[in-house]
XYZ file of C-alpha atoms in Angstrom:
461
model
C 8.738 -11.352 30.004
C 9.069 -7.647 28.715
C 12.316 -7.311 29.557
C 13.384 -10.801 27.757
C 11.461 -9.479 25.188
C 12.997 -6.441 24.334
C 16.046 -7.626 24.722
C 15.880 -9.648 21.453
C 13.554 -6.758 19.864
C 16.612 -4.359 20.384
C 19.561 -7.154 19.236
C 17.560 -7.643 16.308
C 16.769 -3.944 14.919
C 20.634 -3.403 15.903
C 21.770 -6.621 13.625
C 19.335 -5.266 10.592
C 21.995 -2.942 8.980
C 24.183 -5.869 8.559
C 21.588 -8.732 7.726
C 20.958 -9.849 4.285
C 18.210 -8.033 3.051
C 16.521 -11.907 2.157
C 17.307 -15.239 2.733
C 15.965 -17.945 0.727
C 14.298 -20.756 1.691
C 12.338 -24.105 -0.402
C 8.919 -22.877 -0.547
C 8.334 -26.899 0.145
C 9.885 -26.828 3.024
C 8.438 -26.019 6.782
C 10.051 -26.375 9.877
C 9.709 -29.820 11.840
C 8.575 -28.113 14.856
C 5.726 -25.831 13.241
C 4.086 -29.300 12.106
C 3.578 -30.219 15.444
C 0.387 -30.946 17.354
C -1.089 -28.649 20.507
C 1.196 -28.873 23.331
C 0.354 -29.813 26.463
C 2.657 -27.712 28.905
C 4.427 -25.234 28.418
C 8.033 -24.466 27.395
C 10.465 -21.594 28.911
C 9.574 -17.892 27.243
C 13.789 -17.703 26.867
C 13.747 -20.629 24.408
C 10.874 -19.475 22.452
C 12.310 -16.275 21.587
C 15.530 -18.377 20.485
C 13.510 -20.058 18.222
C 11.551 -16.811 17.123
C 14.401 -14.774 16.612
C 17.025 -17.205 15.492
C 14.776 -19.653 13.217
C 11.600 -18.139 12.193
C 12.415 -14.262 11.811
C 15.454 -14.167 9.147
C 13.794 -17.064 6.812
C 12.067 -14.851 3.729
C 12.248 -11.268 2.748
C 13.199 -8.871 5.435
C 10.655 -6.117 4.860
C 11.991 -4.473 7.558
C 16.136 -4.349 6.204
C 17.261 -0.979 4.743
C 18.062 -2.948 2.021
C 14.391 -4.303 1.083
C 14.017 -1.607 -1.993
C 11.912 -4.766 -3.654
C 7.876 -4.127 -2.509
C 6.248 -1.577 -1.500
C 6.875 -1.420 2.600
C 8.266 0.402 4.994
C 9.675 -1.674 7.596
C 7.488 -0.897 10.669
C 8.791 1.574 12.857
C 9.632 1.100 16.795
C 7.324 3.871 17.855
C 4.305 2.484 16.132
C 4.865 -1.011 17.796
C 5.340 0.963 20.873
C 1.765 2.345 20.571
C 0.622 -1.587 19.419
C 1.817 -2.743 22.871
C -0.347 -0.083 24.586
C -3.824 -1.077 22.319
C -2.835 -4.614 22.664
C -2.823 -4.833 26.517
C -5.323 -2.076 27.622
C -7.540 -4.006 24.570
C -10.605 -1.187 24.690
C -12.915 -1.662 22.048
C -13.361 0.812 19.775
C -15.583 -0.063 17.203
C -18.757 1.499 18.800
C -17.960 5.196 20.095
C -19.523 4.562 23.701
C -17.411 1.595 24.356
C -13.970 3.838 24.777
C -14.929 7.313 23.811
C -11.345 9.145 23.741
C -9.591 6.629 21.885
C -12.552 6.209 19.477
C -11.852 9.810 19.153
C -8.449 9.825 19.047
C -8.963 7.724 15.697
C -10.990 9.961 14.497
C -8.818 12.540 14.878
C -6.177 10.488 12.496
C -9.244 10.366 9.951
C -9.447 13.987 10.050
C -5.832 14.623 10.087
C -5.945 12.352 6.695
C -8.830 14.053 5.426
C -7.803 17.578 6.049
C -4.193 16.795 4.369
C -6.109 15.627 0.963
C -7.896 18.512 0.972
C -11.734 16.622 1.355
C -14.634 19.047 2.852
C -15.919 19.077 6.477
C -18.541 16.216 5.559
C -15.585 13.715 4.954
C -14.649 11.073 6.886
C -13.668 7.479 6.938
C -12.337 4.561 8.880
C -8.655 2.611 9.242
C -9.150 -0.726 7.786
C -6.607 -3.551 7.517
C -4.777 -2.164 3.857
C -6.068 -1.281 0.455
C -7.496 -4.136 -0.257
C -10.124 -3.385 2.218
C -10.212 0.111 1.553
C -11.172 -0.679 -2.168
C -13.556 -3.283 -1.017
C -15.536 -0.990 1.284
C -15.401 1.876 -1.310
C -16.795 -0.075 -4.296
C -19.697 -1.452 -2.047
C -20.431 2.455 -1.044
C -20.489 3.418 -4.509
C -22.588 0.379 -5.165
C -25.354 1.536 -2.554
C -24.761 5.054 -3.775
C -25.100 4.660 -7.777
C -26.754 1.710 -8.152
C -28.837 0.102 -5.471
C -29.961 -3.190 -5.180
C -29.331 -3.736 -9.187
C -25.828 -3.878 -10.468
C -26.279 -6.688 -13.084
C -25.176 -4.344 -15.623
C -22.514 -2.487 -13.537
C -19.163 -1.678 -14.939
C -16.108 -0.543 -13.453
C -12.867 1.179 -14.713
C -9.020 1.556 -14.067
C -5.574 1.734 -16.019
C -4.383 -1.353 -16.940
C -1.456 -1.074 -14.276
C -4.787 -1.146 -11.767
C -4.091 -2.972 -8.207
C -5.604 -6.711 -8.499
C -6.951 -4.996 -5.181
C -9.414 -3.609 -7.460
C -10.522 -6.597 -9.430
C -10.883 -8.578 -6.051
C -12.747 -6.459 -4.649
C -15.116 -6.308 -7.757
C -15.476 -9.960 -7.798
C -16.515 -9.697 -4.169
C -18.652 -7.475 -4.315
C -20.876 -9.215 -6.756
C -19.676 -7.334 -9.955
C -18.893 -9.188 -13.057
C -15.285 -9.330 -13.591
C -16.330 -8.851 -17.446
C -17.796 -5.593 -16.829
C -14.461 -4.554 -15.379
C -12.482 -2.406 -17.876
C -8.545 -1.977 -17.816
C -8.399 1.371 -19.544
C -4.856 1.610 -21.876
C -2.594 3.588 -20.469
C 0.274 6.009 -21.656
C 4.486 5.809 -22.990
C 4.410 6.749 -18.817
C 1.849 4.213 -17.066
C -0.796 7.024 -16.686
C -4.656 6.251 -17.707
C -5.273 7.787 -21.290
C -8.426 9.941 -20.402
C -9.446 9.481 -23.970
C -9.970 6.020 -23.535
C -11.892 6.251 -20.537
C -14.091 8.410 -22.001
C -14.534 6.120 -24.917
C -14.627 3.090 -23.051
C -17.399 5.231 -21.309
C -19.479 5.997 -23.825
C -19.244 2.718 -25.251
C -20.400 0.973 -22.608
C -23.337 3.412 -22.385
C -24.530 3.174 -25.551
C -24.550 -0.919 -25.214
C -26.810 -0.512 -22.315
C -24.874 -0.942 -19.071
C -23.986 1.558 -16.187
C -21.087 2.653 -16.020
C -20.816 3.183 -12.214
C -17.318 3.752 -10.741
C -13.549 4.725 -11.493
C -10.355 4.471 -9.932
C -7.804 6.444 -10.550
C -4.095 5.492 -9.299
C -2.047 7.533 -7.017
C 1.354 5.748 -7.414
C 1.019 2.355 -9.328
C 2.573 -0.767 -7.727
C 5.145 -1.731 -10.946
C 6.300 1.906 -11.733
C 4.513 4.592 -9.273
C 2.527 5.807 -11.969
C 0.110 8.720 -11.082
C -3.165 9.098 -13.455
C -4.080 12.663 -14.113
C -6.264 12.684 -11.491
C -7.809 16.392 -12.980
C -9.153 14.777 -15.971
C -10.132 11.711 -14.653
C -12.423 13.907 -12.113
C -13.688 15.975 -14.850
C -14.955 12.513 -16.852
C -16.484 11.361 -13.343
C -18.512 14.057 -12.990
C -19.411 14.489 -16.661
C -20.953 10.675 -16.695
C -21.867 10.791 -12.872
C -19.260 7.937 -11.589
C -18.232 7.097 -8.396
C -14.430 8.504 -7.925
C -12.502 6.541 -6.065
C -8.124 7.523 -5.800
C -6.077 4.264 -5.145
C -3.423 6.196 -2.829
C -2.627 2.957 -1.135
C 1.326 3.736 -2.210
C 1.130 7.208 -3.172
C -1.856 9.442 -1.507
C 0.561 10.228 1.496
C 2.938 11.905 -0.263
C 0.665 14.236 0.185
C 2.842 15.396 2.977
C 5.672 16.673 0.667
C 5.480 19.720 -1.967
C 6.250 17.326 -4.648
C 3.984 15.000 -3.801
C 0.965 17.870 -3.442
C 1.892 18.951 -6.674
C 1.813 15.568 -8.516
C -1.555 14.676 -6.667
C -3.386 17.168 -7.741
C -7.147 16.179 -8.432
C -6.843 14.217 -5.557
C -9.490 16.749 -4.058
C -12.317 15.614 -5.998
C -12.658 12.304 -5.212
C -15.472 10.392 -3.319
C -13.343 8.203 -1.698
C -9.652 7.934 -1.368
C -7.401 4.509 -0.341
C -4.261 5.432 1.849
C -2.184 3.371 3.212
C 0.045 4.087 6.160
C 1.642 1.228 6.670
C 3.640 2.010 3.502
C 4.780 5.397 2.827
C 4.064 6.592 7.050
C 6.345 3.265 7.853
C 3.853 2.185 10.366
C 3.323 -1.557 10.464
C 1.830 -4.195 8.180
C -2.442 -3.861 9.063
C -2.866 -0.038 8.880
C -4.912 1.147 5.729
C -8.046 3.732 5.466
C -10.458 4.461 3.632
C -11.317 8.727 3.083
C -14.766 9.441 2.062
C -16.058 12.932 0.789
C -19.337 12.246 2.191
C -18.839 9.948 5.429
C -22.711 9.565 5.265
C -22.393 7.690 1.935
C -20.442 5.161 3.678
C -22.438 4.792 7.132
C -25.742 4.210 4.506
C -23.884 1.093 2.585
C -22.739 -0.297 6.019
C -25.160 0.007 9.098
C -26.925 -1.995 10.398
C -28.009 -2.680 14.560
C -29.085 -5.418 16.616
C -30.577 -5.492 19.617
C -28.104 -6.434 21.868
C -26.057 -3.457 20.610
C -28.706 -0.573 20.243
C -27.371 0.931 23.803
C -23.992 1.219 23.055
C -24.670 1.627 19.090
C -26.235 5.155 20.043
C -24.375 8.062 18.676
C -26.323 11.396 18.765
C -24.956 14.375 17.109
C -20.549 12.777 17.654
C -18.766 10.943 14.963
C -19.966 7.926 13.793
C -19.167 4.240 14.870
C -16.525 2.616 13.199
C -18.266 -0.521 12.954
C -21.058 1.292 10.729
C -18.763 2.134 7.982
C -17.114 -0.992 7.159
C -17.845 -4.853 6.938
C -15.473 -4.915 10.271
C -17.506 -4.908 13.455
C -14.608 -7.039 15.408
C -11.419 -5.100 15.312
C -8.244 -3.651 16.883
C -8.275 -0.041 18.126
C -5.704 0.980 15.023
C -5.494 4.700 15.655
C -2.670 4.889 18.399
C -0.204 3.375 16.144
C -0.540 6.214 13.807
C -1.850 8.806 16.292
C 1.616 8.383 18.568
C 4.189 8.519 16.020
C 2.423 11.510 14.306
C 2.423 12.901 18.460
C 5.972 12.507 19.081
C 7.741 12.644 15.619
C 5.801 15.427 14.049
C 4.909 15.666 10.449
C 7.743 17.564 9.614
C 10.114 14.218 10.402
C 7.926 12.229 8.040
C 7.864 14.721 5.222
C 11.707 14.973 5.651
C 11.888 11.244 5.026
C 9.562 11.071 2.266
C 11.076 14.192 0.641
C 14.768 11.767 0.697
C 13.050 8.462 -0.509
C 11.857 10.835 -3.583
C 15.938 12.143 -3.767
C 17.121 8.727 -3.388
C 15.139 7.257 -6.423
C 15.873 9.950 -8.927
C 19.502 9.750 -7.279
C 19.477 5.911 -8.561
C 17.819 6.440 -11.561
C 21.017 8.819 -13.014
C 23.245 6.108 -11.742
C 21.598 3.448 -13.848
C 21.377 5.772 -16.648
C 25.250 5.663 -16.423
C 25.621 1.864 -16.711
C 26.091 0.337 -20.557
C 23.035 -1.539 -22.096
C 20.895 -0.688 -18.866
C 17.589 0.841 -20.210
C 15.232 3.137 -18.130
C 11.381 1.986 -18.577
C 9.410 3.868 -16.215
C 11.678 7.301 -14.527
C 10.045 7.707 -11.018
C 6.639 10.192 -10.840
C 7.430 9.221 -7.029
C 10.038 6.437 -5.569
C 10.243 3.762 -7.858
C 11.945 3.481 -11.339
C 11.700 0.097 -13.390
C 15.079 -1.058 -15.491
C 16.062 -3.596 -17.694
C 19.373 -4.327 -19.551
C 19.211 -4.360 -23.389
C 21.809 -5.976 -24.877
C 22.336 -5.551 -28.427
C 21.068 -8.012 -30.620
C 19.645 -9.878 -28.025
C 15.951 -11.245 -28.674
C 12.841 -9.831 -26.519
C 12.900 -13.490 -24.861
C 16.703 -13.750 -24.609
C 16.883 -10.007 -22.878
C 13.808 -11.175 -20.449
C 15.889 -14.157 -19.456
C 19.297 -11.935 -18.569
C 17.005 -9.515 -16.960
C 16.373 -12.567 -14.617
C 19.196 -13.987 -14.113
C 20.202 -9.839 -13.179
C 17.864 -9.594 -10.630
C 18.468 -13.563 -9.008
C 22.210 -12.116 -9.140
C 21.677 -9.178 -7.188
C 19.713 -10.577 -4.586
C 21.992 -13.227 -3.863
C 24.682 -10.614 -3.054
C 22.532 -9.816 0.097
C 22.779 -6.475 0.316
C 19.375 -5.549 -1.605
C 16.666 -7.164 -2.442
C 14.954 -6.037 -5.669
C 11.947 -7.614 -7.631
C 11.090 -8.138 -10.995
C 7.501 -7.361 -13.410
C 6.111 -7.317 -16.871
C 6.177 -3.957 -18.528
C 4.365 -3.841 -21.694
C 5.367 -7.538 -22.188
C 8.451 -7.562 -21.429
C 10.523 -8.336 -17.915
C 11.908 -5.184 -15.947
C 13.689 -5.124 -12.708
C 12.191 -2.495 -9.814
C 13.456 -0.351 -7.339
C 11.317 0.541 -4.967
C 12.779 3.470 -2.244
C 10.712 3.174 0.479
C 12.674 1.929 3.919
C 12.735 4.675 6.335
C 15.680 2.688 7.242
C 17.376 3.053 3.245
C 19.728 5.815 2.697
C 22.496 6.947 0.716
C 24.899 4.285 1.179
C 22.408 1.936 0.431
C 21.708 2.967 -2.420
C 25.136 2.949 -3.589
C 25.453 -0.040 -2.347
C 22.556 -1.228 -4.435
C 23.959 0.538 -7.782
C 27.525 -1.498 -6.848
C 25.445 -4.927 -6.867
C 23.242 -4.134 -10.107
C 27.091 -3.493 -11.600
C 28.385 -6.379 -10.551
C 25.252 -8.705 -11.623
C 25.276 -6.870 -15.089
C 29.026 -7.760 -15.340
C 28.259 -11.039 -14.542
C 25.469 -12.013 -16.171
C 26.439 -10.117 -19.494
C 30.041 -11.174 -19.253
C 29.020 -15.051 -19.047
C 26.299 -15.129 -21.370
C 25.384 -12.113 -23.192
């Protein structure tokens, strides 16, 4: 079964280079034969991976093609699903220490890795949770615990306006008012105006709420956008909120000189969202959550039954992972980071990180080059937002050529690209980010945005 397995594993990461990058499909429709009812026998593995590979695989967005410069994703690299294999069929539990000590500690050792990188003190700590979304979750219920206690009626939370809905969700969740949630304006460069969050601050004060809690962004999702994390600390500390760095995109740039130097402030906050699964390439499922104080978090989440107290124990060695999140169930998800780190090296991943930055200010010049293209957010890391602006064109007229752009381009195959709202009006986005995207891609990608501005301009604008 391995064999036949890998087989079509290796045939399909060969074919990627040459795939389209997406393949469209009716939303309405779904396969005959995933409708189906629970079989009864069983059918040869041989066909199965036919229909896998052949049928299921190529039908959407293929996050792992070089040419997926669209989301923000990395494609999942081989070594990481390596490592999966290994958790997957040895399947030790490794939510209580006790139950598999050395791989409990070999996650830990990511955590620290992590912390140690963003520059947190010896008391930090954290936990790899599913993606950012999680991450936020479990940091706005710390903070919660931490700032508020069991009354958070008048709570209020803050972020830029180009804030993950990550953020919002996990407000709403968490039994915040989504009214008491502020999007803070942001600058002619996506980054939170610190004057307004101080305003917005004392505001909210002098009406009688709490202000509780602020995000800053490390990398935006629409342009990359990083907040001046410095000043955003300083107002966090000035009002005593909870600061919490969104880093799901960006914190792990980290790695890079750049990136250290962009991410500065990054230090100071209570808790900070990575996400390896999208700028380490590792696969889909692999967030964390950093805290300053890993004590903070094991207060908001612990809690022991019985028929766990043995194994619960801890004494004076890290603590459980299932006592610093809502997740008590879960995959070990340290060896898919821990191995690739192991036989890679960070120098290999701050190599690739330091092209993806290259490769989007190496785009961004080429669009500058093209008539009527205009630039709306330059990368701060590895994505830069366009539009075309053809003269005399209406706001609504130029939104709907920017459209028909973008539906051009990714019908060429090569690239897939995706669109967003930018101060009201429709941009296109390139997001650099494939470990697998290089240089020829990216030409290749500057040929197709050509060719669909040619197009689309040429027939109707």
């Amino acid at each position: 079964m391995l064999a036949a397995a890998t087989e079509r594993i290796v045939r399909h990461l060969e074919a990627l280079p040459a795939a389209p990058a997406s393949v469209d499909v009716p939303l309405s429709t779904i396969d005959p034969i995933l409708t189906a009812g629970l079989p009864e026998t069983g059918e040869r593995l041989e066909d199965l991976l036919d229909l896998i590979f052949d049928r299921f695989v190529p039908q959407g967005v293929d996050t792992a093609s070089p040419g997926c410069l669209s989301y923000i994703n990395s494609g999942g690299i081989f070594h990481a699903a390596l490592a999966d294999l290994i958790t997957a069929t040895t399947n030790r539990y490794v939510a209580y220490r006790a139950a598999a000590p050395a791989l409990a500690d070999l996650e830990a050792q990511v955590i620290r890795w992590f912390c140690d990188l963003a520059g947190l003190p010896p008391s930090s700590g954290g936990v790899l949770l599913s993606g950012g979304s999680m991450a936020s979750l479990t940091a706005i219920v710390t903070a919660r615990r931490e700032r508020l206690g069991s009354r958070f009626d008048t709570a209020t939370i803050y972020a830029s306006d180009q804030m993950h809905h990550s953020i919002l969700k996990s407000a709403m969740i968490a039994g915040l008012s989504l009214d008491n949630v502020r999007a803070i304006p942001t600058d002619e460069t996506f980054r939170m105006r610190a004057d307004e969050l101080e305003a917005a601050i004392t505001r909210d004060k002098a009406q009688g709420l709490t202000p509780f809690f602020v995000a800053g962004t490390a990398g935006t999702t629409n342009t990359g956008a990083i907040d001046d994390l410095e000043a955003v600390a300083a107002i966090a500390r000035r009002h005593h909120l909870w600061f919490h760095v969104d880093g799901s995109y960006g914190g792990l740039f980290l790695l890079t000189g750049r990136g250290r130097g962009a991410l500065k402030g990054i230090e100071h906050a209570d808790t900070i969202a990575l996400d390896p699964h999208k700028t380490l390439f590792i696969p889909y499922g692999s967030g964390c959550l950093l805290a300053r104080d890993v004590k903070a978090m094991l207060r908001a989440h612990t809690i022991h039954s019985e028929y766990i107290a043995t194994i619960a124990a801890t004494g004076d060695s890290a603590p459980n992972f299932a006592d610093l999140s809502v997740e008590q169930t879960r995959e070990g998800r340290g060896l898919r980071i821990w191995l690739p780190l192991k036989l890679l090296g960070a120098g290999t991943f701050r190599e690739a990180l330091d092209e993806k930055l290259d490769l989007a200010r190496s785009i961004t010049n080429a669009l500058e080059a093209i008539p009527t293209i205009e630039i709306v957010a330059r990368p701060q890391l590895s994505i830069v937002a366009f539009r075309a602006s053809p003269a005399g064109a209406t706001d609504e007229r130029a939104d709907a050529l920017n459209e028909a752009i973008l539906t051009a381009v990714n019908r060429r195959g090569r690239v897939h690209l995706s669109g967003t709202t930018l101060r009201g009006r429709f941009a296109i986005r390139v997001c650099v980010l494939s470990f697998r995207a290089h240089e020829a891609r990216i030409e290749a990608c500057i040929e197709d945005i050509r060719a669909a501005v040619d197009e689309v301009l040429g027939a109707g604008g």
